[in-house]
């Protein structure tokens, strides 16, 4: 089998590394990328699933942290999304403890009715650690919960790291501009990529990792695009790195602004920042002013504009072509889902790896799974916008008033009815993720599952207070995020993180 990967951004090199690691002997893997076009150059915050990918490749964590200038991430703070001046966190990991048949939210809702429930953060190890700028990998006290984490990293350095991995395992890289995509006249299958008017790269299966250009899946095969801007109305971003400053946070910040939101992602050597906004509500000049006026350090470059249309390819896989990364669609990065979608697409593809001509039964299954996965993430993102109380701001009033997808309406109604949250099939976000965002965005549950009343009130208090005390004690023993990164780098590199 000859695999051709068009594009060498995060998607292209993740695909190349995974194929190099797992494809059967005799597989040829070629990647084509254009220095003249370059990469989108953003995509620095991840979710804990990244461990599955890095782990499957067998990457050494300390080396990865050093090479990609990574820091650690325990969750995402949403600042001002409900209303100005209020913040909550979507932290990774558990909230409280399950008791009997019920998840924690029902006990918390009952305790809230009784008047003694504290804010969710008091029952989240990740958020307690994040708020005190602490980090650890292995639990210290017996009985303490796991503290799942992800990374912030430099996307360009991650791609370079994976490139070294892939090339060491035989992936052949061509630099050049793809000018034409040739197809078989009868079957319509892609047969080759033509570069710079002279080179022809032939293959059996093609991965479109050409970013927003979608050269193969869009421009050549025209598989169609489902536009979701009626719900997710931002269509532009400005990205700018700045010098380190402010807190060395083990979490991403997403700060609501007049017509969108701003991200802050701390790395070892700089902070990644950007403003995602609706161009119908904010001019580019106003966007630049907002972004540059809200940095923790001096800007290290001019802000870079990026336009996008939120939505998803109707078919990610057609014939002998599979779209991975931005060519497959775009969901804004408020929950750091794009790199995860790259890895889940790769692993789904490997689960039905064709040995010859792809079977339509498997392709259909694949496309249906992708459609489900993307739509559920879309719903989760819409919730952040829709459930706001930022009254009197045109953009925010508009998203509060919009009609929602039926699937999201159902989720909200189930929660409001009795605190019920159901994670459907393999949807990405867990009950705990929905719980935090529903509460954080001020969506009230009218009740809870009455099974929670079976617990005597004293035991309920003990469940909440005991959990909180254990978590606070666990955090008390942790090193700071800064100490943690410095200790990890010392094993491989004495320089590094901010002083
Ligand atoms: C504003 C913004 C913020 C984001 N933040 C996050 C985040 O925090 N977390 C997250 O997980 N994701 C984030 N993402 C998404 C993330 O950046 C992408 O998923 C990731 O970088 C993958 O991009 P890509 O490889 O698909 O495309 P690109 O990086 O654009 O790479 C495209 C490749 O195709 C090549 N190419 C294109 N056309 C041709 C041609 N004709 N000939 C030869 N080569 C060609 C280019 O040279 C390049 O190598 C963000 C995206 C945006 C827009």
Coordinates of C-alpha atoms and ligand atoms in Angstrom, one line a residue:
X1 CA 0.0 0.0 0.0
X2 CA 1.2 3.5 -0.8
X3 CA -0.1 6.2 1.5
X4 CA 0.2 9.8 0.4
X5 CA -0.3 12.5 3.0
X6 CA -0.9 16.0 1.5
X7 CA 0.0 18.6 4.1
X8 CA 2.5 18.8 6.9
X9 CA 0.8 20.6 9.7
X10 CA -0.2 19.0 13.0
X11 CA -2.7 16.8 11.1
X12 CA -0.2 15.6 8.4
X13 CA 2.5 14.8 10.8
X14 CA 0.2 13.1 13.4
X15 CA -1.1 10.9 10.5
X16 CA 2.4 10.2 9.3
X17 CA 3.7 9.3 12.8
X18 CA 0.7 7.0 13.5
X19 CA 1.0 5.2 10.1
X20 CA 4.7 4.8 10.5
X21 CA 4.2 3.3 13.9
X22 CA 1.3 0.9 13.1
X23 CA 1.1 0.2 9.3
X24 CA 2.1 -3.3 8.3
X25 CA 5.5 -3.9 6.8
X26 CA 5.8 -3.0 3.1
X27 CA 3.7 0.1 3.5
X28 CA 5.1 3.2 1.8
X29 CA 4.3 6.5 3.4
X30 CA 5.0 9.8 1.7
X31 CA 4.2 13.3 2.9
X32 CA 4.1 16.4 0.8
X33 CA 4.2 19.9 2.3
X34 CA 4.8 23.4 1.0
X35 CA 7.1 25.7 2.8
X36 CA 5.7 28.6 0.8
X37 CA 2.2 27.9 2.2
X38 CA 3.2 27.0 5.7
X39 CA 0.9 25.9 8.4
X40 CA -2.0 27.6 10.3
X41 CA 0.5 27.9 13.2
X42 CA -2.1 27.7 16.0
X43 CA -3.5 24.8 18.0
X44 CA -1.6 24.8 21.3
X45 CA -4.1 23.5 23.9
X46 CA -5.0 19.9 24.2
X47 CA -7.2 17.6 26.3
X48 CA -6.1 14.5 28.3
X49 CA -6.8 12.1 25.3
X50 CA -3.5 13.4 23.9
X51 CA -1.8 10.8 26.2
X52 CA -3.4 8.0 24.2
X53 CA -1.8 9.3 21.0
X54 CA 1.6 10.1 22.5
X55 CA 1.5 6.9 24.5
X56 CA 0.6 4.8 21.5
X57 CA 3.6 6.2 19.6
X58 CA 5.8 5.6 22.7
X59 CA 6.9 9.2 23.1
X60 CA 9.0 9.9 26.2
X61 CA 7.1 12.5 28.2
X62 CA 10.0 14.5 29.5
X63 CA 11.5 14.7 26.0
X64 CA 8.2 15.7 24.5
X65 CA 7.8 18.5 27.2
X66 CA 11.3 19.7 26.4
X67 CA 11.0 19.6 22.7
X68 CA 7.6 21.2 22.4
X69 CA 8.1 23.8 25.2
X70 CA 5.0 22.3 26.8
X71 CA 3.3 23.2 30.1
X72 CA 0.6 21.3 31.9
X73 CA -3.2 21.8 31.7
X74 CA -5.8 20.8 34.3
X75 CA -8.8 22.4 32.7
X76 CA -10.1 25.6 31.0
X77 CA -11.3 28.6 32.9
X78 CA -14.3 30.3 31.3
X79 CA -14.2 33.9 32.4
X80 CA -17.2 36.2 31.8
X81 CA -19.2 33.7 29.8
X82 CA -22.2 33.8 32.1
X83 CA -21.7 37.4 33.0
X84 CA -18.8 39.9 33.4
X85 CA -16.8 39.3 36.5
X86 CA -17.8 35.6 37.1
X87 CA -15.6 32.7 36.1
X88 CA -15.9 28.9 36.3
X89 CA -13.7 26.1 35.2
X90 CA -14.3 23.0 33.1
X91 CA -11.7 21.0 34.9
X92 CA -10.6 17.5 33.8
X93 CA -11.3 14.7 36.2
X94 CA -14.0 13.9 38.7
X95 CA -16.2 16.2 40.7
X96 CA -16.9 14.8 44.1
X97 CA -17.5 11.1 44.5
X98 CA -20.2 8.8 43.2
X99 CA -22.3 7.2 46.0
X100 CA -24.5 4.2 45.5
X101 CA -26.3 4.2 42.2
X102 CA -26.0 7.9 41.6
X103 CA -23.4 10.3 40.2
X104 CA -22.3 13.1 42.4
X105 CA -24.4 15.8 40.8
X106 CA -27.6 14.5 42.4
X107 CA -26.1 14.7 45.9
X108 CA -24.7 18.2 45.2
X109 CA -28.1 19.4 43.9
X110 CA -29.8 18.0 47.0
X111 CA -27.2 19.7 49.2
X112 CA -27.7 22.9 47.3
X113 CA -31.5 22.7 48.1
X114 CA -30.6 22.2 51.7
X115 CA -28.3 25.2 51.6
X116 CA -24.9 23.7 52.3
X117 CA -23.4 22.8 48.9
X118 CA -20.3 24.8 48.1
X119 CA -19.2 25.8 44.6
X120 CA -18.2 22.9 42.4
X121 CA -14.5 23.8 42.5
X122 CA -14.4 22.7 46.2
X123 CA -15.0 19.1 45.0
X124 CA -12.7 19.1 42.0
X125 CA -9.0 18.1 42.6
X126 CA -8.1 19.6 39.2
X127 CA -9.7 22.9 39.8
X128 CA -8.4 23.2 43.4
X129 CA -4.9 22.5 42.1
X130 CA -5.3 24.7 39.1
X131 CA -6.5 27.7 41.1
X132 CA -3.5 27.4 43.4
X133 CA -1.1 27.0 40.4
X134 CA -0.1 23.5 41.5
X135 CA 0.6 20.3 39.5
X136 CA 1.4 16.7 40.1
X137 CA 1.2 13.5 38.2
X138 CA 0.8 10.8 40.8
X139 CA -1.6 11.0 43.7
X140 CA 0.0 11.4 47.1
X141 CA -2.7 10.5 49.7
X142 CA -4.3 7.1 49.6
X143 CA -7.9 7.4 48.3
X144 CA -7.3 10.7 46.5
X145 CA -8.6 10.7 42.9
X146 CA -6.5 10.7 39.8
X147 CA -5.7 14.2 38.4
X148 CA -6.0 13.9 34.6
X149 CA -4.0 16.5 32.7
X150 CA -3.3 17.6 29.2
X151 CA -0.6 19.9 27.7
X152 CA -0.2 23.3 26.2
X153 CA 2.5 23.1 23.5
X154 CA 4.0 24.9 20.6
X155 CA 2.1 23.4 17.6
X156 CA 5.1 23.9 15.2
X157 CA 7.5 22.2 17.6
X158 CA 5.0 19.3 18.0
X159 CA 4.8 18.8 14.3
X160 CA 8.6 18.9 14.1
X161 CA 8.9 16.4 16.9
X162 CA 6.5 14.0 15.1
X163 CA 8.4 14.6 11.8
X164 CA 11.6 13.4 13.4
X165 CA 9.7 10.3 14.7
X166 CA 8.1 9.6 11.3
X167 CA 11.2 10.1 9.2
X168 CA 13.2 7.9 11.5
X169 CA 10.6 5.2 10.7
X170 CA 10.8 5.6 6.9
X171 CA 8.3 8.3 6.0
X172 CA 9.5 10.2 2.9
X173 CA 8.9 13.9 2.8
X174 CA 8.7 16.0 -0.3
X175 CA 8.7 19.8 -0.1
X176 CA 6.7 21.4 -2.9
X177 CA 3.5 23.0 -4.0
X178 CA 0.7 20.6 -5.1
X179 CA -0.6 22.1 -8.3
X180 CA -2.8 19.4 -9.5
X181 CA -4.7 16.4 -8.2
X182 CA -5.1 13.7 -10.8
X183 CA -8.1 11.3 -10.8
X184 CA -9.0 8.1 -12.6
X185 CA -11.4 8.9 -15.4
X186 CA -13.7 5.9 -14.6
X187 CA -13.7 5.5 -10.8
X188 CA -13.0 9.1 -9.9
X189 CA -10.3 7.8 -7.4
X190 CA -7.3 10.0 -6.8
X191 CA -4.3 8.7 -8.5
X192 CA -1.5 11.2 -8.0
X193 CA -0.4 14.6 -6.8
X194 CA 1.5 16.8 -9.2
X195 CA 4.1 19.1 -7.7
X196 CA 5.7 22.2 -9.1
X197 CA 4.9 21.2 -12.7
X198 CA 7.5 18.5 -12.7
X199 CA 7.1 15.8 -10.0
X200 CA 4.3 13.3 -9.8
X201 CA 3.6 11.5 -6.6
X202 CA 1.5 8.4 -7.2
X203 CA -0.4 6.5 -4.4
X204 CA -3.2 4.1 -3.5
X205 CA -4.7 6.1 -0.6
X206 CA -4.6 9.9 0.0
X207 CA -4.9 11.9 3.2
X208 CA -6.1 15.4 2.8
X209 CA -4.2 17.3 5.5
X210 CA -4.0 20.5 3.6
X211 CA -5.8 22.6 6.2
X212 CA -8.5 25.1 5.4
X213 CA -7.6 24.7 1.6
X214 CA -9.1 21.2 1.6
X215 CA -7.3 20.6 -1.7
X216 CA -8.4 17.0 -2.1
X217 CA -11.6 16.5 -0.2
X218 CA -13.1 19.9 -1.0
X219 CA -11.5 21.4 -4.1
X220 CA -11.1 18.1 -6.0
X221 CA -13.8 15.8 -4.7
X222 CA -16.3 18.5 -3.6
X223 CA -17.9 16.4 -0.9
X224 CA -19.9 19.3 0.5
X225 CA -19.7 21.2 3.7
X226 CA -22.3 21.6 6.5
X227 CA -22.1 25.2 7.7
X228 CA -22.8 25.7 11.4
X229 CA -22.4 29.4 11.6
X230 CA -26.1 29.9 12.5
X231 CA -25.1 28.5 15.9
X232 CA -21.4 29.2 16.2
X233 CA -21.2 32.7 14.8
X234 CA -17.6 33.6 15.1
X235 CA -15.8 33.6 11.8
X236 CA -12.4 35.2 12.4
X237 CA -9.5 34.9 14.8
X238 CA -6.4 37.0 15.5
X239 CA -3.5 35.2 17.0
X240 CA -0.5 36.7 18.8
X241 CA 2.2 35.4 21.0
X242 CA 3.4 37.5 23.9
X243 CA 6.3 37.4 26.5
X244 CA 5.6 35.4 29.6
X245 CA 3.9 37.4 32.4
X246 CA 1.1 37.0 34.9
X247 CA 0.5 33.6 36.5
X248 CA 2.1 30.5 35.2
X249 CA -1.3 28.8 35.0
X250 CA -1.7 25.0 34.6
X251 CA -4.9 25.8 32.7
X252 CA -6.1 27.5 29.6
X253 CA -8.1 30.7 29.9
X254 CA -11.1 31.5 27.7
X255 CA -12.2 35.1 28.4
X256 CA -15.5 36.3 27.0
X257 CA -15.3 39.6 25.1
X258 CA -17.7 41.9 23.3
X259 CA -18.3 39.7 20.3
X260 CA -16.4 36.5 21.0
X261 CA -13.7 35.4 23.3
X262 CA -10.0 35.5 23.9
X263 CA -7.7 32.6 24.7
X264 CA -4.5 32.5 26.8
X265 CA -2.2 29.5 26.6
X266 CA 1.0 29.6 28.7
X267 CA 4.0 27.8 27.3
X268 CA 7.5 27.6 28.7
X269 CA 8.9 30.4 26.4
X270 CA 5.9 32.6 25.7
X271 CA 2.1 32.9 26.0
X272 CA -0.1 32.1 23.1
X273 CA -3.1 34.5 22.8
X274 CA -5.9 35.0 20.3
X275 CA -9.3 36.5 19.9
X276 CA -12.1 34.6 18.2
X277 CA -14.8 36.9 17.1
X278 CA -17.8 37.6 14.8
X279 CA -16.8 40.0 12.0
X280 CA -20.4 41.0 11.8
X281 CA -20.2 42.5 15.3
X282 CA -16.5 43.6 15.6
X283 CA -14.1 45.2 13.1
X284 CA -10.6 43.8 12.6
X285 CA -9.2 47.0 14.1
X286 CA -11.4 46.7 17.2
X287 CA -10.4 43.1 17.5
X288 CA -6.7 44.0 17.4
X289 CA -7.2 46.7 20.0
X290 CA -9.0 44.3 22.3
X291 CA -6.4 41.6 21.9
X292 CA -3.3 43.8 22.2
X293 CA -4.9 45.6 25.1
X294 CA -5.3 42.4 27.1
X295 CA -1.9 40.6 27.0
X296 CA 0.2 39.6 30.0
X297 CA 3.5 40.6 28.3
X298 CA 4.9 42.4 25.3
X299 CA 3.6 41.1 21.9
X300 CA 6.3 39.1 20.1
X301 CA 4.8 39.5 16.6
X302 CA 2.0 41.3 14.8
X303 CA -1.4 39.8 15.3
X304 CA -2.1 37.3 12.5
X305 CA -5.7 37.1 11.1
X306 CA -7.3 33.7 10.4
X307 CA -10.7 33.4 8.7
X308 CA -12.9 30.3 9.1
X309 CA -16.3 28.8 8.5
X310 CA -17.5 26.7 11.4
X311 CA -18.9 23.4 10.2
X312 CA -18.0 20.0 9.0
X313 CA -17.4 18.1 5.7
X314 CA -20.4 16.0 4.7
X315 CA -18.2 13.1 4.0
X316 CA -14.7 13.0 5.5
X317 CA -13.9 9.8 3.7
X318 CA -14.7 9.3 0.1
X319 CA -13.2 6.6 -2.1
X320 CA -9.5 6.6 -1.5
X321 CA -9.3 10.0 0.2
X322 CA -9.7 10.8 3.9
X323 CA -9.7 14.4 5.3
X324 CA -7.9 14.9 8.6
X325 CA -7.6 18.2 10.5
X326 CA -8.8 21.5 9.3
X327 CA -9.7 20.1 5.9
X328 CA -12.3 18.0 7.6
X329 CA -14.0 20.9 9.3
X330 CA -13.6 23.5 12.0
X331 CA -14.9 23.9 15.5
X332 CA -13.6 26.9 17.4
X333 CA -11.0 26.0 20.0
X334 CA -12.8 27.0 23.2
X335 CA -12.7 23.3 24.4
X336 CA -9.4 22.5 22.6
X337 CA -11.0 19.8 20.5
X338 CA -9.3 20.0 17.1
X339 CA -6.2 18.0 17.9
X340 CA -8.3 15.5 19.6
X341 CA -10.5 15.2 16.5
X342 CA -7.3 14.6 14.4
X343 CA -6.3 11.7 16.7
X344 CA -9.7 10.2 16.9
X345 CA -10.0 10.3 13.1
X346 CA -6.7 8.5 12.8
X347 CA -7.5 5.9 15.3
X348 CA -11.0 5.3 13.7
X349 CA -9.3 4.9 10.4
X350 CA -6.8 2.4 11.7
X351 CA -9.8 0.4 13.2
X352 CA -11.1 -0.2 9.6
X353 CA -7.7 0.0 7.8
X354 CA -8.4 -1.0 4.2
X355 CA -6.1 -3.6 2.7
X356 CA -7.1 -2.6 -0.8
X357 CA -10.0 -0.7 -2.3
X358 CA -12.0 0.7 0.7
X359 CA -15.3 -1.1 1.3
X360 CA -18.3 1.3 1.2
X361 CA -19.9 -0.4 4.3
X362 CA -16.9 0.6 6.4
X363 CA -16.6 4.1 4.8
X364 CA -20.3 4.7 5.6
X365 CA -19.8 3.6 9.2
X366 CA -16.8 5.8 9.5
X367 CA -18.5 8.9 8.2
X368 CA -21.5 8.3 10.4
X369 CA -19.3 8.0 13.5
X370 CA -17.4 11.2 12.6
X371 CA -20.7 13.1 12.0
X372 CA -22.0 12.0 15.4
X373 CA -18.7 13.0 17.2
X374 CA -18.6 16.4 15.6
X375 CA -22.2 17.2 16.2
X376 CA -22.0 16.4 19.9
X377 CA -19.0 18.6 20.3
X378 CA -20.8 21.3 18.4
X379 CA -23.7 21.1 20.9
X380 CA -21.3 21.4 23.8
X381 CA -19.7 24.6 22.4
X382 CA -23.1 26.1 21.6
X383 CA -24.1 25.7 25.2
X384 CA -21.3 28.0 26.3
X385 CA -22.6 30.8 24.1
X386 CA -26.3 30.3 24.4
X387 CA -26.7 30.1 28.2
X388 CA -25.3 33.6 28.9
X389 CA -26.7 36.4 31.0
X390 CA -24.7 39.2 29.3
X391 CA -27.8 41.2 28.6
X392 CA -27.6 44.3 26.5
X393 CA -24.7 43.2 24.4
X394 CA -25.8 42.6 20.8
X395 CA -23.7 39.6 20.0
X396 CA -24.5 37.8 23.3
X397 CA -28.2 38.8 23.2
X398 CA -28.3 37.2 19.7
X399 CA -26.8 33.9 20.8
X400 CA -29.0 33.7 23.8
X401 CA -32.1 34.1 21.6
X402 CA -31.1 31.6 18.9
X403 CA -32.9 28.3 18.2
X404 CA -30.8 25.3 19.3
X405 CA -30.2 21.9 17.7
X406 CA -32.8 19.4 19.0
X407 CA -30.1 17.3 20.5
X408 CA -28.9 20.2 22.7
X409 CA -32.4 21.1 23.6
X410 CA -33.0 17.6 24.8
X411 CA -29.8 17.6 26.9
X412 CA -30.7 20.8 28.6
X413 CA -34.3 19.7 29.2
X414 CA -33.1 16.4 30.8
X415 CA -30.7 18.3 33.1
X416 CA -33.4 20.8 34.1
X417 CA -35.9 18.1 34.8
X418 CA -33.9 16.1 37.4
X419 CA -30.2 16.8 37.1
X420 CA -29.9 13.9 34.6
X421 CA -27.0 13.9 32.2
X422 CA -26.5 11.1 29.7
X423 CA -23.3 10.5 27.7
X424 CA -24.5 9.0 24.4
X425 CA -22.4 6.3 22.8
X426 CA -18.9 7.6 22.4
X427 CA -19.5 11.3 22.6
X428 CA -16.4 13.1 23.7
X429 CA -17.6 15.1 26.7
X430 CA -18.4 13.2 29.8
X431 CA -21.3 13.8 32.3
X432 CA -18.9 15.7 34.5
X433 CA -17.9 18.1 31.7
X434 CA -21.6 18.8 30.9
X435 CA -22.3 19.2 34.6
X436 CA -19.6 21.9 35.1
X437 CA -20.6 23.9 32.0
X438 CA -24.4 23.6 32.7
X439 CA -23.8 24.9 36.3
X440 CA -21.2 27.4 35.2
X441 CA -23.5 28.9 32.6
X442 CA -26.3 29.2 35.1
X443 CA -28.6 26.5 33.8
X444 CA -30.6 25.5 36.8
X445 CA -31.8 22.0 37.5
X446 CA -35.3 22.0 39.0
X447 CA -34.7 18.8 40.8
X448 CA -32.5 15.7 41.4
X449 CA -33.0 12.0 41.4
X450 CA -35.0 11.2 44.6
X451 CA -32.7 8.2 45.3
X452 CA -30.3 10.9 46.7
X453 CA -32.8 11.4 49.5
X454 CA -32.1 7.9 50.7
X455 CA -28.8 9.2 52.1
X456 CA -29.2 10.5 55.7
X457 CA -28.4 14.2 55.8
X458 CA -25.4 13.7 58.1
X459 CA -23.9 11.3 55.6
X460 CA -24.5 13.8 52.8
X461 CA -22.7 16.5 54.7
X462 CA -19.9 14.0 55.3
X463 CA -19.7 13.1 51.6
X464 CA -19.3 16.7 50.6
X465 CA -17.1 17.9 53.5
X466 CA -15.0 14.7 53.5
X467 CA -14.3 14.9 49.8
X468 CA -13.4 18.6 50.0
X469 CA -11.0 18.1 53.0
X470 CA -9.3 15.2 51.2
X471 CA -8.8 17.2 48.1
X472 CA -7.5 20.3 49.9
X473 CA -5.0 18.1 51.8
X474 CA -3.9 16.5 48.5
X475 CA -3.3 19.9 46.9
X476 CA -1.4 21.2 50.0
X477 CA 1.3 18.5 49.3
X478 CA 1.7 19.4 45.6
X479 CA 4.6 21.3 44.0
X480 CA 3.7 24.4 42.0
X481 CA 3.2 24.1 38.3
X482 CA 6.5 26.0 37.8
X483 CA 8.4 23.7 40.1
X484 CA 6.9 20.7 38.5
X485 CA 7.9 21.8 35.0
X486 CA 11.4 22.8 36.1
X487 CA 11.9 19.4 37.8
X488 CA 10.8 17.6 34.7
X489 CA 13.1 19.6 32.5
X490 CA 16.1 19.1 34.8
X491 CA 16.1 15.5 33.8
X492 CA 16.7 16.4 30.2
X493 CA 17.5 20.1 29.9
X494 CA 18.7 22.6 32.5
X495 CA 17.3 25.7 30.8
X496 CA 13.7 26.4 30.3
X497 CA 10.7 27.8 31.9
X498 CA 10.1 31.4 33.1
X499 CA 11.9 32.6 36.2
Ligands
LIG1 C1 -7.6 30.3 15.6 C2 -7.4 28.8 15.9 C3 -7.0 28.3 17.1 C4 -6.9 27.0 17.3 N1 -6.6 26.5 18.6 C5 -6.5 25.2 18.8 C6 -6.3 24.7 20.1 O1 -6.0 25.4 21.1 N2 -6.3 23.3 20.3 C7 -6.5 22.5 19.3 O2 -6.6 21.3 19.5 N3 -6.7 22.9 18.0 C8 -6.7 24.3 17.8 N4 -6.9 24.7 16.5 C9 -6.9 23.8 15.4 C10 -5.5 23.4 15.0 O3 -4.8 24.5 14.7 C11 -5.5 22.4 13.9 O4 -6.4 21.4 14.1 C12 -4.2 21.8 13.6 O5 -3.2 22.8 13.6 C13 -4.2 21.0 12.4 O6 -4.1 21.9 11.2 P1 -3.8 21.2 9.9 O7 -2.6 20.3 9.9 O8 -5.1 20.5 9.5 O9 -3.6 22.4 8.9 P2 -2.4 23.3 8.6 O10 -1.6 23.6 9.9 O11 -2.9 24.5 7.9 O12 -1.5 22.5 7.6 C14 -1.8 22.4 6.3 C15 -0.6 21.8 5.5 O13 -1.0 21.6 4.2 C16 0.0 22.2 3.3 N5 -0.5 22.6 2.1 C17 -1.7 23.2 1.9 N6 -1.9 23.4 0.5 C18 -0.8 22.8 -0.1 C19 -0.4 22.7 -1.4 N7 -1.1 23.2 -2.4 N8 0.7 22.0 -1.7 C20 1.5 21.5 -0.7 N9 1.2 21.6 0.6 C21 0.0 22.3 0.9 C22 0.6 23.3 4.1 O14 1.9 23.7 3.7 C23 0.7 22.7 5.5 O15 1.8 21.9 5.7 C24 -7.0 26.1 16.3 C25 -7.3 26.6 15.0 C26 -7.5 27.9 14.8 C27 -7.8 28.4 13.4

